[in-house]
């Protein structure tokens, strides 16, 4: 088990141009290339454990992947191959859920599995609506837990109203519908719009998809889609760790280069702005998605209440909580029950770890209260969750701290520790 020792930092002024590429978009590049009959070109694909698992699965389904000087050339098979081995999703819920949707309407038999953390995460949210429209899916606990077995089947058109706002559920259903060879369109709606990369990218590939806010109408493909030609921008969720570091260390500033600026992904920066930090967005280009730089400067922070658009900041809430712990007053998070079914139960882990840092935090059923205070030198565990490991590494830049079990950082942000060492002294001990 790796243990990360982080020293207290002094102020910093940094421009970062090598934040990890976006994880959500990278997964989608690999999977969506299967919907074309030509070679997709993907620049800056995230080379982290989660997205490499997805790329390996796509290869197992018969795709040829060539890496030419860091540019991926992804050539799909004419017909999805039935893989002789089980498909390993590693730690990635996105890989498992999106592939459940895609494979449920492909001919063949497929088994998806993952690591011990993924094996305890709920898959029924995708399996149940898919089974209702004809998918043949099974797994432990009646199809809720992996390993998940799929026998490709005829998917009937649907009008599904999801009880949760989840891009993974939405994407799985869209992929099942698009691949279904029906003549009738399917409709998916969710309470609040979740991240919309699937709709944007598939439309960019020529798919017939109509988006009306949080309602999506999907017309099944009559012919293969155009291939992708895309440069994956930097991941705003990964970049946000350094945004919080700049916000909480007095006299600090960071410029995060070429970050995805999709509105469903930058809500956490807006919360930081509302808390008093200086945050500026500089838009640069827009193909499939809006991309630009984000500049963040430290300032005294004040507490905030967060209960809306939770799916727009679900991945950032752990490190946003570190900013809450530095703010004047009590910050409150509500309507965030989804945090309990991420890579760890992030409600209970954030509260437990903050308490170990000497911060008053109280667990609620659907969120928490955090009272701004003074951190003490701490030792916490990541519970195998990459975002918890990185959040507390950022907490440690203020007072020094030790984080146990940090290998998980490689699932999404392999150069995180290298970038952190530009701010302060860090050491990994095993
Ligand atoms: C993701 C969607 C989110 C997010 C995850 C990536 C995606 O999950 O937490 O890290 O790429 O679709 P849900 O939308 O299912 O909550």
PDB file of N, CA and C in Angstrom, residues 73-150:
ATOM      1  N   UNK A  73      -5.547   5.707 -33.466  1.00  0.00           N
ATOM      2  CA  UNK A  73      -6.318   5.421 -34.676  1.00  0.00           C
ATOM      3  C   UNK A  73      -7.144   4.188 -34.323  1.00  0.00           C
ATOM      4  N   UNK A  74      -8.444   4.371 -34.171  1.00  0.00           N
ATOM      5  CA  UNK A  74      -9.300   3.283 -33.670  1.00  0.00           C
ATOM      6  C   UNK A  74     -10.187   2.786 -34.819  1.00  0.00           C
ATOM      7  N   UNK A  75      -9.898   1.573 -35.289  1.00  0.00           N
ATOM      8  CA  UNK A  75     -10.654   1.025 -36.431  1.00  0.00           C
ATOM      9  C   UNK A  75     -11.569  -0.096 -35.935  1.00  0.00           C
ATOM     10  N   UNK A  76     -12.888   0.121 -36.020  1.00  0.00           N
ATOM     11  CA  UNK A  76     -13.823  -0.871 -35.467  1.00  0.00           C
ATOM     12  C   UNK A  76     -13.929  -2.104 -36.370  1.00  0.00           C
ATOM     13  N   UNK A  77     -14.376  -3.245 -35.811  1.00  0.00           N
ATOM     14  CA  UNK A  77     -14.576  -4.439 -36.634  1.00  0.00           C
ATOM     15  C   UNK A  77     -15.863  -4.274 -37.463  1.00  0.00           C
ATOM     16  N   UNK A  78     -16.025  -5.076 -38.537  1.00  0.00           N
ATOM     17  CA  UNK A  78     -17.265  -4.958 -39.311  1.00  0.00           C
ATOM     18  C   UNK A  78     -18.425  -5.525 -38.479  1.00  0.00           C
ATOM     19  N   UNK A  79     -18.097  -6.435 -37.573  1.00  0.00           N
ATOM     20  CA  UNK A  79     -19.137  -7.015 -36.712  1.00  0.00           C
ATOM     21  C   UNK A  79     -18.488  -7.262 -35.337  1.00  0.00           C
ATOM     22  N   UNK A  80     -19.171  -6.867 -34.268  1.00  0.00           N
ATOM     23  CA  UNK A  80     -18.596  -7.017 -32.916  1.00  0.00           C
ATOM     24  C   UNK A  80     -18.230  -8.485 -32.672  1.00  0.00           C
ATOM     25  N   UNK A  81     -16.988  -8.722 -32.215  1.00  0.00           N
ATOM     26  CA  UNK A  81     -16.550 -10.096 -31.961  1.00  0.00           C
ATOM     27  C   UNK A  81     -17.008 -10.536 -30.566  1.00  0.00           C
ATOM     28  N   UNK A  82     -17.399 -11.825 -30.464  1.00  0.00           N
ATOM     29  CA  UNK A  82     -17.770 -12.356 -29.146  1.00  0.00           C
ATOM     30  C   UNK A  82     -16.461 -12.731 -28.437  1.00  0.00           C
ATOM     31  N   UNK A  83     -16.102 -12.002 -27.364  1.00  0.00           N
ATOM     32  CA  UNK A  83     -14.784 -12.241 -26.767  1.00  0.00           C
ATOM     33  C   UNK A  83     -14.749 -13.540 -25.958  1.00  0.00           C
ATOM     34  N   UNK A  84     -13.662 -14.321 -26.057  1.00  0.00           N
ATOM     35  CA  UNK A  84     -13.592 -15.576 -25.306  1.00  0.00           C
ATOM     36  C   UNK A  84     -13.377 -15.350 -23.807  1.00  0.00           C
ATOM     37  N   UNK A  85     -12.876 -14.164 -23.446  1.00  0.00           N
ATOM     38  CA  UNK A  85     -12.566 -13.895 -22.032  1.00  0.00           C
ATOM     39  C   UNK A  85     -13.520 -12.854 -21.457  1.00  0.00           C
ATOM     40  N   UNK A  86     -13.548 -12.774 -20.113  1.00  0.00           N
ATOM     41  CA  UNK A  86     -14.374 -11.739 -19.492  1.00  0.00           C
ATOM     42  C   UNK A  86     -13.749 -10.368 -19.727  1.00  0.00           C
ATOM     43  N   UNK A  87     -14.579  -9.330 -19.712  1.00  0.00           N
ATOM     44  CA  UNK A  87     -14.138  -7.969 -20.031  1.00  0.00           C
ATOM     45  C   UNK A  87     -13.917  -7.213 -18.719  1.00  0.00           C
ATOM     46  N   UNK A  88     -12.687  -6.731 -18.518  1.00  0.00           N
ATOM     47  CA  UNK A  88     -12.300  -6.148 -17.231  1.00  0.00           C
ATOM     48  C   UNK A  88     -12.480  -4.626 -17.227  1.00  0.00           C
ATOM     49  N   UNK A  89     -13.454  -4.146 -16.448  1.00  0.00           N
ATOM     50  CA  UNK A  89     -13.716  -2.698 -16.355  1.00  0.00           C
ATOM     51  C   UNK A  89     -12.891  -2.040 -15.252  1.00  0.00           C
ATOM     52  N   UNK A  90     -12.071  -2.806 -14.533  1.00  0.00           N
ATOM     53  CA  UNK A  90     -11.223  -2.229 -13.476  1.00  0.00           C
ATOM     54  C   UNK A  90     -12.073  -1.578 -12.396  1.00  0.00           C
ATOM     55  N   UNK A  91     -11.826  -0.272 -12.182  1.00  0.00           N
ATOM     56  CA  UNK A  91     -12.513   0.480 -11.122  1.00  0.00           C
ATOM     57  C   UNK A  91     -13.653   1.333 -11.695  1.00  0.00           C
ATOM     58  N   UNK A  92     -13.894   1.182 -13.019  1.00  0.00           N
ATOM     59  CA  UNK A  92     -14.715   2.172 -13.706  1.00  0.00           C
ATOM     60  C   UNK A  92     -16.214   1.849 -13.858  1.00  0.00           C
ATOM     61  N   UNK A  93     -17.023   2.586 -13.132  1.00  0.00           N
ATOM     62  CA  UNK A  93     -18.481   2.479 -13.259  1.00  0.00           C
ATOM     63  C   UNK A  93     -18.931   2.966 -14.631  1.00  0.00           C
ATOM     64  N   UNK A  94     -18.264   3.986 -15.155  1.00  0.00           N
ATOM     65  CA  UNK A  94     -18.645   4.511 -16.477  1.00  0.00           C
ATOM     66  C   UNK A  94     -18.460   3.428 -17.534  1.00  0.00           C
ATOM     67  N   UNK A  95     -17.301   2.745 -17.503  1.00  0.00           N
ATOM     68  CA  UNK A  95     -17.050   1.688 -18.492  1.00  0.00           C
ATOM     69  C   UNK A  95     -18.139   0.623 -18.378  1.00  0.00           C
ATOM     70  N   UNK A  96     -18.386   0.139 -17.160  1.00  0.00           N
ATOM     71  CA  UNK A  96     -19.337  -0.971 -17.014  1.00  0.00           C
ATOM     72  C   UNK A  96     -20.740  -0.568 -17.466  1.00  0.00           C
ATOM     73  N   UNK A  97     -21.201   0.589 -17.023  1.00  0.00           N
ATOM     74  CA  UNK A  97     -22.602   0.950 -17.315  1.00  0.00           C
ATOM     75  C   UNK A  97     -22.796   1.293 -18.791  1.00  0.00           C
ATOM     76  N   UNK A  98     -21.870   2.021 -19.382  1.00  0.00           N
ATOM     77  CA  UNK A  98     -22.037   2.363 -20.810  1.00  0.00           C
ATOM     78  C   UNK A  98     -21.955   1.100 -21.666  1.00  0.00           C
ATOM     79  N   UNK A  99     -21.048   0.206 -21.303  1.00  0.00           N
ATOM     80  CA  UNK A  99     -20.915  -1.025 -22.101  1.00  0.00           C
ATOM     81  C   UNK A  99     -22.123  -1.938 -21.915  1.00  0.00           C
ATOM     82  N   UNK A 100     -22.747  -1.908 -20.726  1.00  0.00           N
ATOM     83  CA  UNK A 100     -23.979  -2.696 -20.546  1.00  0.00           C
ATOM     84  C   UNK A 100     -25.026  -2.248 -21.567  1.00  0.00           C
ATOM     85  N   UNK A 101     -25.146  -0.939 -21.743  1.00  0.00           N
ATOM     86  CA  UNK A 101     -26.122  -0.416 -22.705  1.00  0.00           C
ATOM     87  C   UNK A 101     -25.757  -0.802 -24.121  1.00  0.00           C
ATOM     88  N   UNK A 102     -24.497  -0.582 -24.480  1.00  0.00           N
ATOM     89  CA  UNK A 102     -24.080  -0.858 -25.865  1.00  0.00           C
ATOM     90  C   UNK A 102     -24.202  -2.346 -26.187  1.00  0.00           C
ATOM     91  N   UNK A 103     -23.684  -3.204 -25.292  1.00  0.00           N
ATOM     92  CA  UNK A 103     -23.624  -4.641 -25.602  1.00  0.00           C
ATOM     93  C   UNK A 103     -24.989  -5.316 -25.552  1.00  0.00           C
ATOM     94  N   UNK A 104     -25.944  -4.701 -24.821  1.00  0.00           N
ATOM     95  CA  UNK A 104     -27.243  -5.364 -24.686  1.00  0.00           C
ATOM     96  C   UNK A 104     -27.944  -5.517 -26.041  1.00  0.00           C
ATOM     97  N   UNK A 105     -27.564  -4.690 -27.035  1.00  0.00           N
ATOM     98  CA  UNK A 105     -28.200  -4.862 -28.355  1.00  0.00           C
ATOM     99  C   UNK A 105     -27.207  -5.374 -29.404  1.00  0.00           C
ATOM    100  N   UNK A 106     -26.059  -5.926 -28.962  1.00  0.00           N
ATOM    101  CA  UNK A 106     -25.095  -6.539 -29.899  1.00  0.00           C
ATOM    102  C   UNK A 106     -25.258  -8.055 -29.866  1.00  0.00           C
ATOM    103  N   UNK A 107     -25.027  -8.697 -31.006  1.00  0.00           N
ATOM    104  CA  UNK A 107     -25.163 -10.157 -31.040  1.00  0.00           C
ATOM    105  C   UNK A 107     -23.991 -10.804 -30.302  1.00  0.00           C
ATOM    106  N   UNK A 108     -24.278 -11.729 -29.377  1.00  0.00           N
ATOM    107  CA  UNK A 108     -23.191 -12.432 -28.693  1.00  0.00           C
ATOM    108  C   UNK A 108     -23.398 -12.491 -27.189  1.00  0.00           C
ATOM    109  N   UNK A 109     -22.418 -13.085 -26.504  1.00  0.00           N
ATOM    110  CA  UNK A 109     -22.465 -13.233 -25.044  1.00  0.00           C
ATOM    111  C   UNK A 109     -21.250 -12.530 -24.454  1.00  0.00           C
ATOM    112  N   UNK A 110     -21.476 -11.698 -23.447  1.00  0.00           N
ATOM    113  CA  UNK A 110     -20.403 -10.857 -22.895  1.00  0.00           C
ATOM    114  C   UNK A 110     -20.481 -10.877 -21.363  1.00  0.00           C
ATOM    115  N   UNK A 111     -19.308 -10.921 -20.730  1.00  0.00           N
ATOM    116  CA  UNK A 111     -19.276 -10.855 -19.253  1.00  0.00           C
ATOM    117  C   UNK A 111     -18.389  -9.681 -18.848  1.00  0.00           C
ATOM    118  N   UNK A 112     -18.964  -8.769 -18.059  1.00  0.00           N
ATOM    119  CA  UNK A 112     -18.221  -7.600 -17.570  1.00  0.00           C
ATOM    120  C   UNK A 112     -17.923  -7.800 -16.093  1.00  0.00           C
ATOM    121  N   UNK A 113     -16.691  -7.541 -15.686  1.00  0.00           N
ATOM    122  CA  UNK A 113     -16.415  -7.563 -14.252  1.00  0.00           C
ATOM    123  C   UNK A 113     -15.486  -6.409 -13.893  1.00  0.00           C
ATOM    124  N   UNK A 114     -15.226  -6.212 -12.577  1.00  0.00           N
ATOM    125  CA  UNK A 114     -14.363  -5.105 -12.158  1.00  0.00           C
ATOM    126  C   UNK A 114     -13.639  -5.439 -10.870  1.00  0.00           C
ATOM    127  N   UNK A 115     -12.983  -4.437 -10.276  1.00  0.00           N
ATOM    128  CA  UNK A 115     -12.224  -4.682  -9.039  1.00  0.00           C
ATOM    129  C   UNK A 115     -13.174  -4.775  -7.845  1.00  0.00           C
ATOM    130  N   UNK A 116     -12.615  -4.930  -6.631  1.00  0.00           N
ATOM    131  CA  UNK A 116     -13.488  -5.171  -5.469  1.00  0.00           C
ATOM    132  C   UNK A 116     -14.402  -3.969  -5.180  1.00  0.00           C
ATOM    133  N   UNK A 117     -13.982  -2.765  -5.562  1.00  0.00           N
ATOM    134  CA  UNK A 117     -14.822  -1.586  -5.307  1.00  0.00           C
ATOM    135  C   UNK A 117     -15.990  -1.547  -6.305  1.00  0.00           C
ATOM    136  N   UNK A 118     -15.673  -1.768  -7.582  1.00  0.00           N
ATOM    137  CA  UNK A 118     -16.723  -1.748  -8.607  1.00  0.00           C
ATOM    138  C   UNK A 118     -17.726  -2.883  -8.382  1.00  0.00           C
ATOM    139  N   UNK A 119     -17.227  -4.003  -7.844  1.00  0.00           N
ATOM    140  CA  UNK A 119     -18.104  -5.164  -7.625  1.00  0.00           C
ATOM    141  C   UNK A 119     -19.192  -4.898  -6.594  1.00  0.00           C
ATOM    142  N   UNK A 120     -19.047  -3.821  -5.818  1.00  0.00           N
ATOM    143  CA  UNK A 120     -20.110  -3.562  -4.832  1.00  0.00           C
ATOM    144  C   UNK A 120     -20.952  -2.344  -5.238  1.00  0.00           C
ATOM    145  N   UNK A 121     -20.765  -1.840  -6.454  1.00  0.00           N
ATOM    146  CA  UNK A 121     -21.557  -0.665  -6.874  1.00  0.00           C
ATOM    147  C   UNK A 121     -22.802  -1.099  -7.668  1.00  0.00           C
ATOM    148  N   UNK A 122     -23.921  -0.358  -7.488  1.00  0.00           N
ATOM    149  CA  UNK A 122     -25.205  -0.803  -8.073  1.00  0.00           C
ATOM    150  C   UNK A 122     -25.260  -0.691  -9.598  1.00  0.00           C
ATOM    151  N   UNK A 123     -25.641  -1.782 -10.227  1.00  0.00           N
ATOM    152  CA  UNK A 123     -25.789  -1.805 -11.690  1.00  0.00           C
ATOM    153  C   UNK A 123     -27.260  -1.890 -12.098  1.00  0.00           C
ATOM    154  N   UNK A 124     -28.145  -2.077 -11.082  1.00  0.00           N
ATOM    155  CA  UNK A 124     -29.581  -2.217 -11.374  1.00  0.00           C
ATOM    156  C   UNK A 124     -30.137  -0.964 -12.046  1.00  0.00           C
ATOM    157  N   UNK A 125     -29.576   0.194 -11.730  1.00  0.00           N
ATOM    158  CA  UNK A 125     -30.036   1.461 -12.315  1.00  0.00           C
ATOM    159  C   UNK A 125     -29.971   1.423 -13.850  1.00  0.00           C
ATOM    160  N   UNK A 126     -29.077   0.578 -14.380  1.00  0.00           N
ATOM    161  CA  UNK A 126     -28.966   0.410 -15.831  1.00  0.00           C
ATOM    162  C   UNK A 126     -29.635  -0.908 -16.248  1.00  0.00           C
ATOM    163  N   UNK A 127     -29.372  -1.969 -15.464  1.00  0.00           N
ATOM    164  CA  UNK A 127     -29.890  -3.299 -15.822  1.00  0.00           C
ATOM    165  C   UNK A 127     -31.427  -3.308 -15.842  1.00  0.00           C
ATOM    166  N   UNK A 128     -32.081  -2.680 -14.838  1.00  0.00           N
ATOM    167  CA  UNK A 128     -33.546  -2.779 -14.741  1.00  0.00           C
ATOM    168  C   UNK A 128     -34.243  -2.130 -15.946  1.00  0.00           C
ATOM    169  N   UNK A 129     -33.936  -0.849 -16.282  1.00  0.00           N
ATOM    170  CA  UNK A 129     -34.631  -0.290 -17.458  1.00  0.00           C
ATOM    171  C   UNK A 129     -34.291  -1.025 -18.748  1.00  0.00           C
ATOM    172  N   UNK A 130     -33.076  -1.548 -18.853  1.00  0.00           N
ATOM    173  CA  UNK A 130     -32.719  -2.281 -20.081  1.00  0.00           C
ATOM    174  C   UNK A 130     -33.487  -3.606 -20.146  1.00  0.00           C
ATOM    175  N   UNK A 131     -33.589  -4.298 -18.999  1.00  0.00           N
ATOM    176  CA  UNK A 131     -34.316  -5.589 -18.987  1.00  0.00           C
ATOM    177  C   UNK A 131     -35.782  -5.375 -19.347  1.00  0.00           C
ATOM    178  N   UNK A 132     -36.337  -4.235 -18.905  1.00  0.00           N
ATOM    179  CA  UNK A 132     -37.743  -3.917 -19.201  1.00  0.00           C
ATOM    180  C   UNK A 132     -38.020  -3.772 -20.681  1.00  0.00           C
ATOM    181  N   UNK A 133     -36.987  -3.476 -21.466  1.00  0.00           N
ATOM    182  CA  UNK A 133     -37.221  -3.309 -22.908  1.00  0.00           C
ATOM    183  C   UNK A 133     -36.557  -4.428 -23.703  1.00  0.00           C
ATOM    184  N   UNK A 134     -36.329  -5.559 -23.042  1.00  0.00           N
ATOM    185  CA  UNK A 134     -35.917  -6.758 -23.773  1.00  0.00           C
ATOM    186  C   UNK A 134     -34.487  -7.224 -23.568  1.00  0.00           C
ATOM    187  N   UNK A 135     -33.651  -6.434 -22.854  1.00  0.00           N
ATOM    188  CA  UNK A 135     -32.245  -6.851 -22.694  1.00  0.00           C
ATOM    189  C   UNK A 135     -32.165  -8.106 -21.834  1.00  0.00           C
ATOM    190  N   UNK A 136     -31.184  -8.959 -22.180  1.00  0.00           N
ATOM    191  CA  UNK A 136     -30.979 -10.170 -21.371  1.00  0.00           C
ATOM    192  C   UNK A 136     -29.704  -9.944 -20.556  1.00  0.00           C
ATOM    193  N   UNK A 137     -29.909  -9.495 -19.328  1.00  0.00           N
ATOM    194  CA  UNK A 137     -28.781  -9.138 -18.452  1.00  0.00           C
ATOM    195  C   UNK A 137     -28.955  -9.865 -17.133  1.00  0.00           C
ATOM    196  N   UNK A 138     -27.865 -10.397 -16.610  1.00  0.00           N
ATOM    197  CA  UNK A 138     -27.931 -11.001 -15.277  1.00  0.00           C
ATOM    198  C   UNK A 138     -26.644 -10.701 -14.519  1.00  0.00           C
ATOM    199  N   UNK A 139     -26.668 -10.950 -13.235  1.00  0.00           N
ATOM    200  CA  UNK A 139     -25.501 -10.711 -12.403  1.00  0.00           C
ATOM    201  C   UNK A 139     -25.867 -11.093 -10.988  1.00  0.00           C
ATOM    202  N   UNK A 140     -24.938 -10.923 -10.048  1.00  0.00           N
ATOM    203  CA  UNK A 140     -25.272 -11.227  -8.657  1.00  0.00           C
ATOM    204  C   UNK A 140     -26.427 -10.325  -8.215  1.00  0.00           C
ATOM    205  N   UNK A 141     -27.153 -10.782  -7.228  1.00  0.00           N
ATOM    206  CA  UNK A 141     -28.318 -10.060  -6.680  1.00  0.00           C
ATOM    207  C   UNK A 141     -29.261  -9.592  -7.806  1.00  0.00           C
ATOM    208  N   UNK A 142     -29.635 -10.592  -8.605  1.00  0.00           N
ATOM    209  CA  UNK A 142     -30.626 -10.358  -9.661  1.00  0.00           C
ATOM    210  C   UNK A 142     -30.202  -9.283 -10.663  1.00  0.00           C
ATOM    211  N   UNK A 143     -28.924  -9.254 -10.967  1.00  0.00           N
ATOM    212  CA  UNK A 143     -28.443  -8.326 -11.999  1.00  0.00           C
ATOM    213  C   UNK A 143     -27.997  -6.987 -11.449  1.00  0.00           C
ATOM    214  N   UNK A 144     -27.918  -6.839 -10.103  1.00  0.00           N
ATOM    215  CA  UNK A 144     -27.509  -5.541  -9.553  1.00  0.00           C
ATOM    216  C   UNK A 144     -25.993  -5.430  -9.403  1.00  0.00           C
ATOM    217  N   UNK A 145     -25.332  -6.579  -9.173  1.00  0.00           N
ATOM    218  CA  UNK A 145     -23.887  -6.515  -8.909  1.00  0.00           C
ATOM    219  C   UNK A 145     -23.122  -7.351  -9.926  1.00  0.00           C
ATOM    220  N   UNK A 146     -21.900  -6.892 -10.255  1.00  0.00           N
ATOM    221  CA  UNK A 146     -21.072  -7.623 -11.217  1.00  0.00           C
ATOM    222  C   UNK A 146     -20.480  -8.863 -10.545  1.00  0.00           C
ATOM    223  N   UNK A 147     -20.016  -9.866 -11.306  1.00  0.00           N
ATOM    224  CA  UNK A 147     -19.961  -9.884 -12.758  1.00  0.00           C
ATOM    225  C   UNK A 147     -21.349  -9.784 -13.398  1.00  0.00           C
ATOM    226  N   UNK A 148     -21.379  -9.046 -14.505  1.00  0.00           N
ATOM    227  CA  UNK A 148     -22.628  -8.858 -15.262  1.00  0.00           C
ATOM    228  C   UNK A 148     -22.518  -9.671 -16.551  1.00  0.00           C
ATOM    229  N   UNK A 149     -23.538 -10.506 -16.816  1.00  0.00           N
ATOM    230  CA  UNK A 149     -23.559 -11.299 -18.056  1.00  0.00           C
ATOM    231  C   UNK A 149     -24.610 -10.703 -18.979  1.00  0.00           C
ATOM    232  N   UNK A 150     -24.252 -10.590 -20.231  1.00  0.00           N
ATOM    233  CA  UNK A 150     -25.186 -10.014 -21.215  1.00  0.00           C
ATOM    234  C   UNK A 150     -25.275 -10.949 -22.409  1.00  0.00           C
TER     235      UNK A 150
END
